[in-house]
Amino acid sequence: MTQVDGEAVRLKSEADEPGWEVDPDDEWGVAVITTVGRQLKLWREAVGMRAAEFGEAVGYGEDLVYKIESGKRIPRPEFLDRADEVLGAGGLLSAMKEDVDKVRYPKKVRDLAEMEAKAVELLSYGNHNLHGLLQTEEYAWALLRTRRPVTPEDQLEQAVAARMVRKSIYDRSPAPELSFVLEETTLRRPVGGKIVWRRQLEHLLAVSQLRNVEIQVMPTDRWDHPGTGGRIQVLKFGDGTAVGRMDDEFNGRPVHDPRQLRILELRYGIIRAEALTARESLAFVEQLVGET
């Protein structure tokens, strides 16, 4: 993405090629992608195709073919389908998509998505950015591009895709209870430009209509609440356990101890009480949309 007339626009780059970088700290993921790459190479050599010839047949560069075969890049589903067709693998290469899909995102993101998939309740207060589960894709692109040092385009795409796949939480049945408290400033900051910002606000209005989602806004002039220490997040599970985190407490690490979790829930309860009600918050966001 780049900025054109104040709006976020996607540029073609190596991220549009068939794969993403492998997370070197993910031993299981590295093993899976290395195995897939080795199988691709064996099939290519078995039919007598050089890497350059194979790359031309599937529509990608020779260098990227070598990277995938050596386990340095994660192949995309469409690449495996095309390779299966070109090499006459009879569906064996396409069948690898299931294993690849499990490791296509960094381990810490997969772990978070797994916890969210098991949660029966989510509590989230954010004083800096909108929660990832509330972001549109174009908003997420624009937000992540503000990182410094500059993140390579393919890593940005991987991060955005990982963030979007977590939103499958909205499709779960039974649906988990999701509570978000957003600082007013996060709604007024035009991330990505006016059009991207407006679409993000409209998306919040749509999400707020879901029966299991409650979105509240904390007005900027309400400063006397325990959210000044940073974001607070709590995930509760069906077996009665939970995990939480706060930026300035417990060194920002995930906590499971019931006493520490009670502290986070106490603070979150006070924050919710100080914020606008869900109905007032809906009206507030509608007003912002009208002003854009």
mmCIF file of C-alpha atoms in Angstrom:
data_model
loop_
_atom_site.group_PDB
_atom_site.id
_atom_site.type_symbol
_atom_site.label_atom_id
_atom_site.label_comp_id
_atom_site.label_asym_id
_atom_site.label_seq_id
_atom_site.Cartn_x
_atom_site.Cartn_y
_atom_site.Cartn_z
ATOM 1 C CA MET A 1 0.000 0.000 0.000
ATOM 2 C CA THR A 2 0.968 3.601 -0.498
ATOM 3 C CA GLN A 3 -0.755 6.945 -0.172
ATOM 4 C CA VAL A 4 -2.340 8.480 -3.266
ATOM 5 C CA ASP A 5 -4.435 11.599 -2.720
ATOM 6 C CA GLY A 6 -4.519 10.773 0.959
ATOM 7 C CA GLU A 7 -5.843 7.238 0.456
ATOM 8 C CA ALA A 8 -4.227 3.822 0.979
ATOM 9 C CA VAL A 9 -3.562 2.109 -2.360
ATOM 10 C CA ARG A 10 -2.123 -1.394 -2.820
ATOM 11 C CA LEU A 11 1.034 -1.699 -4.960
ATOM 12 C CA LYS A 12 2.199 -4.850 -6.734
ATOM 13 C CA SER A 13 5.330 -6.253 -5.155
ATOM 14 C CA GLU A 14 7.003 -9.536 -4.302
ATOM 15 C CA ALA A 15 4.088 -10.069 -1.937
ATOM 16 C CA ASP A 16 2.035 -10.753 -5.071
ATOM 17 C CA GLU A 17 4.283 -13.748 -5.763
ATOM 18 C CA PRO A 18 3.412 -17.254 -4.521
ATOM 19 C CA GLY A 19 4.499 -17.204 -0.892
ATOM 20 C CA TRP A 20 5.444 -15.533 2.365
ATOM 21 C CA GLU A 21 8.533 -15.741 4.522
ATOM 22 C CA VAL A 22 8.646 -18.606 7.016
ATOM 23 C CA ASP A 23 8.717 -17.716 10.715
ATOM 24 C CA PRO A 24 12.200 -19.001 11.760
ATOM 25 C CA ASP A 25 11.097 -19.371 15.393
ATOM 26 C CA ASP A 26 8.275 -21.736 14.443
ATOM 27 C CA GLU A 27 9.984 -25.148 14.407
ATOM 28 C CA TRP A 28 6.852 -27.061 13.442
ATOM 29 C CA GLY A 29 6.035 -24.569 10.702
ATOM 30 C CA VAL A 30 9.564 -24.735 9.312
ATOM 31 C CA ALA A 31 9.356 -28.545 9.244
ATOM 32 C CA VAL A 32 6.040 -28.490 7.372
ATOM 33 C CA ILE A 33 7.168 -25.981 4.755
ATOM 34 C CA THR A 34 10.507 -27.749 4.286
ATOM 35 C CA THR A 35 8.675 -31.017 3.624
ATOM 36 C CA VAL A 36 6.294 -29.375 1.157
ATOM 37 C CA GLY A 37 9.212 -27.745 -0.662
ATOM 38 C CA ARG A 38 11.071 -31.036 -0.882
ATOM 39 C CA GLN A 39 8.017 -32.768 -2.374
ATOM 40 C CA LEU A 40 7.606 -30.004 -4.954
ATOM 41 C CA LYS A 41 11.232 -30.389 -5.994
ATOM 42 C CA LEU A 42 10.952 -34.196 -6.239
ATOM 43 C CA TRP A 43 7.861 -33.933 -8.443
ATOM 44 C CA ARG A 44 9.523 -31.323 -10.661
ATOM 45 C CA GLU A 45 12.662 -33.385 -11.098
ATOM 46 C CA ALA A 46 10.628 -36.539 -11.691
ATOM 47 C CA VAL A 47 9.066 -35.019 -14.806
ATOM 48 C CA GLY A 48 12.396 -33.608 -15.949
ATOM 49 C CA MET A 49 11.594 -29.906 -15.615
ATOM 50 C CA ARG A 50 14.224 -27.332 -14.753
ATOM 51 C CA ALA A 51 13.293 -24.716 -12.144
ATOM 52 C CA ALA A 52 13.212 -21.957 -14.746
ATOM 53 C CA GLU A 53 10.959 -24.009 -17.003
ATOM 54 C CA PHE A 54 8.647 -24.882 -14.147
ATOM 55 C CA GLY A 55 8.538 -21.266 -13.001
ATOM 56 C CA GLU A 56 7.522 -20.148 -16.469
ATOM 57 C CA ALA A 57 4.817 -22.819 -16.583
ATOM 58 C CA VAL A 58 3.250 -21.717 -13.295
ATOM 59 C CA GLY A 59 3.783 -18.023 -14.022
ATOM 60 C CA TYR A 60 6.422 -17.202 -11.405
ATOM 61 C CA GLY A 61 10.131 -16.463 -11.260
ATOM 62 C CA GLU A 62 12.874 -19.081 -10.980
ATOM 63 C CA ASP A 63 14.224 -17.493 -7.789
ATOM 64 C CA LEU A 64 10.908 -17.889 -5.984
ATOM 65 C CA VAL A 65 10.629 -21.494 -7.122
ATOM 66 C CA TYR A 66 13.987 -22.189 -5.466
ATOM 67 C CA LYS A 67 12.904 -20.368 -2.297
ATOM 68 C CA ILE A 68 9.752 -22.462 -2.004
ATOM 69 C CA GLU A 69 11.560 -25.709 -2.739
ATOM 70 C CA SER A 70 14.188 -24.911 -0.107
ATOM 71 C CA GLY A 71 11.535 -24.149 2.512
ATOM 72 C CA LYS A 72 12.270 -20.423 2.701
ATOM 73 C CA ARG A 73 8.872 -19.252 1.513
ATOM 74 C CA ILE A 74 5.354 -20.479 2.222
ATOM 75 C CA PRO A 75 3.545 -21.418 -1.022
ATOM 76 C CA ARG A 76 0.082 -20.026 -1.561
ATOM 77 C CA PRO A 77 -2.872 -22.345 -2.245
ATOM 78 C CA GLU A 78 -3.158 -21.245 -5.876
ATOM 79 C CA PHE A 79 0.533 -21.984 -6.421
ATOM 80 C CA LEU A 80 0.112 -25.554 -5.159
ATOM 81 C CA ASP A 81 -2.939 -26.040 -7.374
ATOM 82 C CA ARG A 82 -1.075 -24.782 -10.422
ATOM 83 C CA ALA A 83 1.996 -26.890 -9.583
ATOM 84 C CA ASP A 84 -0.221 -29.965 -9.194
ATOM 85 C CA GLU A 85 -1.673 -29.367 -12.642
ATOM 86 C CA VAL A 86 1.658 -28.647 -14.371
ATOM 87 C CA LEU A 87 3.461 -31.591 -12.763
ATOM 88 C CA GLY A 88 0.553 -34.026 -13.114
ATOM 89 C CA ALA A 89 0.551 -34.857 -9.407
ATOM 90 C CA GLY A 90 -3.050 -36.048 -9.444
ATOM 91 C CA GLY A 91 -4.093 -33.913 -6.491
ATOM 92 C CA LEU A 92 -1.236 -34.889 -4.165
ATOM 93 C CA LEU A 93 0.354 -31.423 -4.226
ATOM 94 C CA SER A 94 -3.003 -29.678 -3.921
ATOM 95 C CA ALA A 95 -3.721 -31.835 -0.876
ATOM 96 C CA MET A 96 -0.798 -30.157 0.893
ATOM 97 C CA LYS A 97 -2.801 -26.928 1.117
ATOM 98 C CA GLU A 98 -4.411 -28.106 4.345
ATOM 99 C CA ASP A 99 -1.065 -28.531 6.120
ATOM 100 C CA VAL A 100 0.320 -25.300 4.665
ATOM 101 C CA ASP A 101 -2.745 -23.378 5.774
ATOM 102 C CA LYS A 102 -2.056 -24.347 9.395
ATOM 103 C CA VAL A 103 1.384 -22.705 9.376
ATOM 104 C CA ARG A 104 0.991 -19.818 6.955
ATOM 105 C CA TYR A 105 0.856 -17.279 9.799
ATOM 106 C CA PRO A 106 3.417 -16.627 12.588
ATOM 107 C CA LYS A 107 3.098 -18.915 15.599
ATOM 108 C CA LYS A 108 2.147 -16.132 18.018
ATOM 109 C CA VAL A 109 -0.718 -15.111 15.718
ATOM 110 C CA ARG A 110 -1.878 -18.729 15.388
ATOM 111 C CA ASP A 111 -1.802 -19.100 19.169
ATOM 112 C CA LEU A 112 -3.899 -15.952 19.587
ATOM 113 C CA ALA A 113 -6.389 -17.065 16.942
ATOM 114 C CA GLU A 114 -6.654 -20.451 18.638
ATOM 115 C CA MET A 115 -7.432 -18.848 21.995
ATOM 116 C CA GLU A 116 -10.006 -16.535 20.431
ATOM 117 C CA ALA A 117 -11.592 -19.545 18.722
ATOM 118 C CA LYS A 118 -12.095 -21.184 22.125
ATOM 119 C CA ALA A 119 -13.202 -18.087 24.038
ATOM 120 C CA VAL A 120 -16.793 -17.714 25.208
ATOM 121 C CA GLU A 121 -16.248 -14.082 26.210
ATOM 122 C CA LEU A 122 -13.813 -11.361 25.162
ATOM 123 C CA LEU A 123 -13.243 -8.067 26.980
ATOM 124 C CA SER A 124 -11.101 -5.437 25.288
ATOM 125 C CA TYR A 125 -10.221 -1.844 26.105
ATOM 126 C CA GLY A 126 -7.961 -0.012 23.678
ATOM 127 C CA ASN A 127 -6.548 3.460 24.183
ATOM 128 C CA HIS A 128 -4.306 3.622 21.126
ATOM 129 C CA ASN A 129 -5.684 1.612 18.183
ATOM 130 C CA LEU A 130 -8.852 -0.237 17.294
ATOM 131 C CA HIS A 131 -8.846 -3.920 18.232
ATOM 132 C CA GLY A 132 -7.740 -6.139 15.333
ATOM 133 C CA LEU A 133 -11.121 -7.902 15.301
ATOM 134 C CA LEU A 134 -12.786 -4.573 14.503
ATOM 135 C CA GLN A 135 -10.466 -3.438 11.702
ATOM 136 C CA THR A 136 -11.261 -3.480 8.000
ATOM 137 C CA GLU A 137 -8.571 -4.886 5.731
ATOM 138 C CA GLU A 138 -7.650 -1.525 4.212
ATOM 139 C CA TYR A 139 -7.539 0.109 7.654
ATOM 140 C CA ALA A 140 -5.237 -2.673 8.904
ATOM 141 C CA TRP A 141 -2.954 -2.178 5.880
ATOM 142 C CA ALA A 142 -2.675 1.555 6.521
ATOM 143 C CA LEU A 143 -2.139 1.090 10.260
ATOM 144 C CA LEU A 144 0.577 -1.547 9.913
ATOM 145 C CA ARG A 145 2.421 0.548 7.348
ATOM 146 C CA THR A 146 3.110 3.139 10.049
ATOM 147 C CA ARG A 147 5.576 0.761 11.736
ATOM 148 C CA ARG A 148 9.241 1.705 11.820
ATOM 149 C CA PRO A 149 11.610 0.449 10.666
ATOM 150 C CA VAL A 150 9.644 -0.135 7.484
ATOM 151 C CA THR A 151 8.243 -3.665 7.254
ATOM 152 C CA PRO A 152 8.744 -5.512 3.926
ATOM 153 C CA GLU A 153 5.604 -5.641 1.819
ATOM 154 C CA ASP A 154 5.259 -9.418 1.926
ATOM 155 C CA GLN A 155 5.457 -9.416 5.723
ATOM 156 C CA LEU A 156 2.811 -6.705 5.854
ATOM 157 C CA GLU A 157 0.528 -8.781 3.683
ATOM 158 C CA GLN A 158 1.060 -11.781 5.913
ATOM 159 C CA ALA A 159 0.259 -9.728 9.011
ATOM 160 C CA VAL A 160 -2.916 -8.293 7.466
ATOM 161 C CA ALA A 161 -4.083 -11.691 6.224
ATOM 162 C CA ALA A 162 -3.495 -13.176 9.684
ATOM 163 C CA ARG A 163 -5.507 -10.381 11.255
ATOM 164 C CA MET A 164 -8.382 -10.918 8.835
ATOM 165 C CA VAL A 165 -8.537 -14.689 9.347
ATOM 166 C CA ARG A 166 -9.055 -14.119 13.086
ATOM 167 C CA LYS A 167 -12.376 -12.482 12.254
ATOM 168 C CA SER A 168 -13.858 -15.928 11.728
ATOM 169 C CA ILE A 169 -14.768 -15.545 15.413
ATOM 170 C CA TYR A 170 -17.889 -13.727 14.212
ATOM 171 C CA ASP A 171 -19.063 -16.862 12.387
ATOM 172 C CA ARG A 172 -18.885 -19.161 15.400
ATOM 173 C CA SER A 173 -21.951 -20.882 16.781
ATOM 174 C CA PRO A 174 -22.733 -20.487 19.576
ATOM 175 C CA ALA A 175 -21.393 -16.961 19.292
ATOM 176 C CA PRO A 176 -19.025 -15.661 21.985
ATOM 177 C CA GLU A 177 -19.842 -12.475 23.857
ATOM 178 C CA LEU A 178 -17.578 -9.661 22.632
ATOM 179 C CA SER A 179 -17.190 -6.388 24.523
ATOM 180 C CA PHE A 180 -15.059 -3.515 23.218
ATOM 181 C CA VAL A 181 -14.402 -0.112 24.777
ATOM 182 C CA LEU A 182 -12.755 2.293 22.325
ATOM 183 C CA GLU A 183 -11.134 5.587 23.184
ATOM 184 C CA GLU A 184 -12.651 8.495 21.252
ATOM 185 C CA THR A 185 -9.260 9.431 19.825
ATOM 186 C CA THR A 186 -8.961 6.054 18.045
ATOM 187 C CA LEU A 187 -12.175 6.861 16.178
ATOM 188 C CA ARG A 188 -11.171 10.393 15.217
ATOM 189 C CA ARG A 189 -7.739 9.508 13.826
ATOM 190 C CA PRO A 190 -8.146 9.271 9.988
ATOM 191 C CA VAL A 191 -5.919 6.232 9.487
ATOM 192 C CA GLY A 192 -5.460 5.548 5.778
ATOM 193 C CA GLY A 193 -7.111 8.771 4.662
ATOM 194 C CA LYS A 194 -10.688 9.999 4.666
ATOM 195 C CA ILE A 195 -12.263 7.222 2.585
ATOM 196 C CA VAL A 196 -10.560 4.380 4.471
ATOM 197 C CA TRP A 197 -11.433 6.044 7.767
ATOM 198 C CA ARG A 198 -15.083 6.464 6.806
ATOM 199 C CA ARG A 199 -15.369 2.830 5.716
ATOM 200 C CA GLN A 200 -13.851 1.794 9.028
ATOM 201 C CA LEU A 201 -16.450 3.787 10.940
ATOM 202 C CA GLU A 202 -19.233 2.290 8.817
ATOM 203 C CA HIS A 203 -17.823 -1.157 9.545
ATOM 204 C CA LEU A 204 -18.016 -0.457 13.272
ATOM 205 C CA LEU A 205 -21.677 0.455 12.866
ATOM 206 C CA ALA A 206 -22.313 -2.835 11.072
ATOM 207 C CA VAL A 207 -20.467 -4.922 13.671
ATOM 208 C CA SER A 208 -22.289 -3.170 16.504
ATOM 209 C CA GLN A 209 -25.566 -4.548 15.128
ATOM 210 C CA LEU A 210 -24.520 -8.109 15.967
ATOM 211 C CA ARG A 211 -26.382 -9.331 19.041
ATOM 212 C CA ASN A 212 -23.257 -10.746 20.687
ATOM 213 C CA VAL A 213 -21.155 -7.596 20.197
ATOM 214 C CA GLU A 214 -21.189 -4.498 22.395
ATOM 215 C CA ILE A 215 -19.103 -1.485 21.398
ATOM 216 C CA GLN A 216 -18.695 1.460 23.766
ATOM 217 C CA VAL A 217 -16.843 4.730 23.324
ATOM 218 C CA MET A 218 -14.790 6.396 26.059
ATOM 219 C CA PRO A 219 -15.017 10.194 25.604
ATOM 220 C CA THR A 220 -11.681 11.999 25.683
ATOM 221 C CA ASP A 221 -12.765 14.228 28.567
ATOM 222 C CA ARG A 222 -13.294 11.238 30.880
ATOM 223 C CA TRP A 223 -9.821 10.759 32.270
ATOM 224 C CA ASP A 224 -10.503 9.433 35.764
ATOM 225 C CA HIS A 225 -10.577 5.708 35.025
ATOM 226 C CA PRO A 226 -8.031 2.856 35.302
ATOM 227 C CA GLY A 227 -7.409 2.628 31.544
ATOM 228 C CA THR A 228 -4.599 5.179 31.601
ATOM 229 C CA GLY A 229 -2.076 2.349 31.949
ATOM 230 C CA GLY A 230 -2.797 0.984 28.483
ATOM 231 C CA ARG A 231 -4.940 -1.624 26.819
ATOM 232 C CA ILE A 232 -6.701 -4.345 28.774
ATOM 233 C CA GLN A 233 -7.712 -7.663 27.253
ATOM 234 C CA VAL A 234 -9.353 -10.698 28.844
ATOM 235 C CA LEU A 235 -10.405 -13.947 27.179
ATOM 236 C CA LYS A 236 -12.682 -16.321 29.100
ATOM 237 C CA PHE A 237 -13.123 -19.994 28.195
ATOM 238 C CA GLY A 238 -15.896 -22.515 28.633
ATOM 239 C CA ASP A 239 -14.067 -24.483 31.330
ATOM 240 C CA GLY A 240 -13.967 -21.443 33.612
ATOM 241 C CA THR A 241 -10.338 -20.526 32.916
ATOM 242 C CA ALA A 242 -9.225 -17.228 31.432
ATOM 243 C CA VAL A 243 -6.195 -15.322 30.192
ATOM 244 C CA GLY A 244 -5.622 -11.576 30.348
ATOM 245 C CA ARG A 245 -3.109 -8.857 29.639
ATOM 246 C CA MET A 246 -2.529 -5.187 30.433
ATOM 247 C CA ASP A 247 0.227 -3.053 28.949
ATOM 248 C CA ASP A 248 1.658 -1.619 32.181
ATOM 249 C CA GLU A 249 0.806 -4.462 34.544
ATOM 250 C CA PHE A 250 2.504 -7.863 34.975
ATOM 251 C CA ASN A 251 5.159 -6.694 32.469
ATOM 252 C CA GLY A 252 2.561 -6.856 29.700
ATOM 253 C CA ARG A 253 2.671 -10.667 29.717
ATOM 254 C CA PRO A 254 -0.387 -12.948 29.510
ATOM 255 C CA VAL A 255 -1.647 -13.856 32.986
ATOM 256 C CA HIS A 256 -3.742 -16.809 34.161
ATOM 257 C CA ASP A 257 -3.669 -16.363 37.933
ATOM 258 C CA PRO A 258 -7.246 -15.761 39.240
ATOM 259 C CA ARG A 259 -6.095 -12.914 41.519
ATOM 260 C CA GLN A 260 -4.443 -11.059 38.655
ATOM 261 C CA LEU A 261 -7.409 -11.683 36.384
ATOM 262 C CA ARG A 262 -9.754 -10.223 39.016
ATOM 263 C CA ILE A 263 -7.680 -7.031 38.943
ATOM 264 C CA LEU A 264 -8.070 -6.764 35.177
ATOM 265 C CA GLU A 265 -11.804 -7.466 35.314
ATOM 266 C CA LEU A 266 -12.259 -4.897 38.095
ATOM 267 C CA ARG A 267 -10.522 -2.256 36.014
ATOM 268 C CA TYR A 268 -12.436 -3.204 32.891
ATOM 269 C CA GLY A 269 -15.735 -3.005 34.768
ATOM 270 C CA ILE A 270 -14.969 0.542 35.916
ATOM 271 C CA ILE A 271 -13.947 1.508 32.364
ATOM 272 C CA ARG A 272 -17.238 0.208 30.953
ATOM 273 C CA ALA A 273 -19.171 2.124 33.573
ATOM 274 C CA GLU A 274 -17.359 5.376 32.693
ATOM 275 C CA ALA A 275 -17.808 4.953 28.924
ATOM 276 C CA LEU A 276 -20.853 5.875 26.860
ATOM 277 C CA THR A 277 -23.540 3.216 26.736
ATOM 278 C CA ALA A 278 -23.741 1.015 23.652
ATOM 279 C CA ARG A 279 -26.680 3.063 22.330
ATOM 280 C CA GLU A 280 -24.931 6.370 23.009
ATOM 281 C CA SER A 281 -21.783 5.020 21.377
ATOM 282 C CA LEU A 282 -23.695 3.988 18.269
ATOM 283 C CA ALA A 283 -25.067 7.506 17.971
ATOM 284 C CA PHE A 284 -21.576 8.917 18.471
ATOM 285 C CA VAL A 285 -20.111 6.840 15.633
ATOM 286 C CA GLU A 286 -23.053 7.723 13.386
ATOM 287 C CA GLN A 287 -22.313 11.374 14.049
ATOM 288 C CA LEU A 288 -18.662 10.887 13.099
ATOM 289 C CA VAL A 289 -19.696 9.220 9.846
ATOM 290 C CA GLY A 290 -21.931 12.184 9.100
ATOM 291 C CA GLU A 291 -18.997 14.543 9.643
ATOM 292 C CA THR A 292 -16.648 12.723 7.253
#
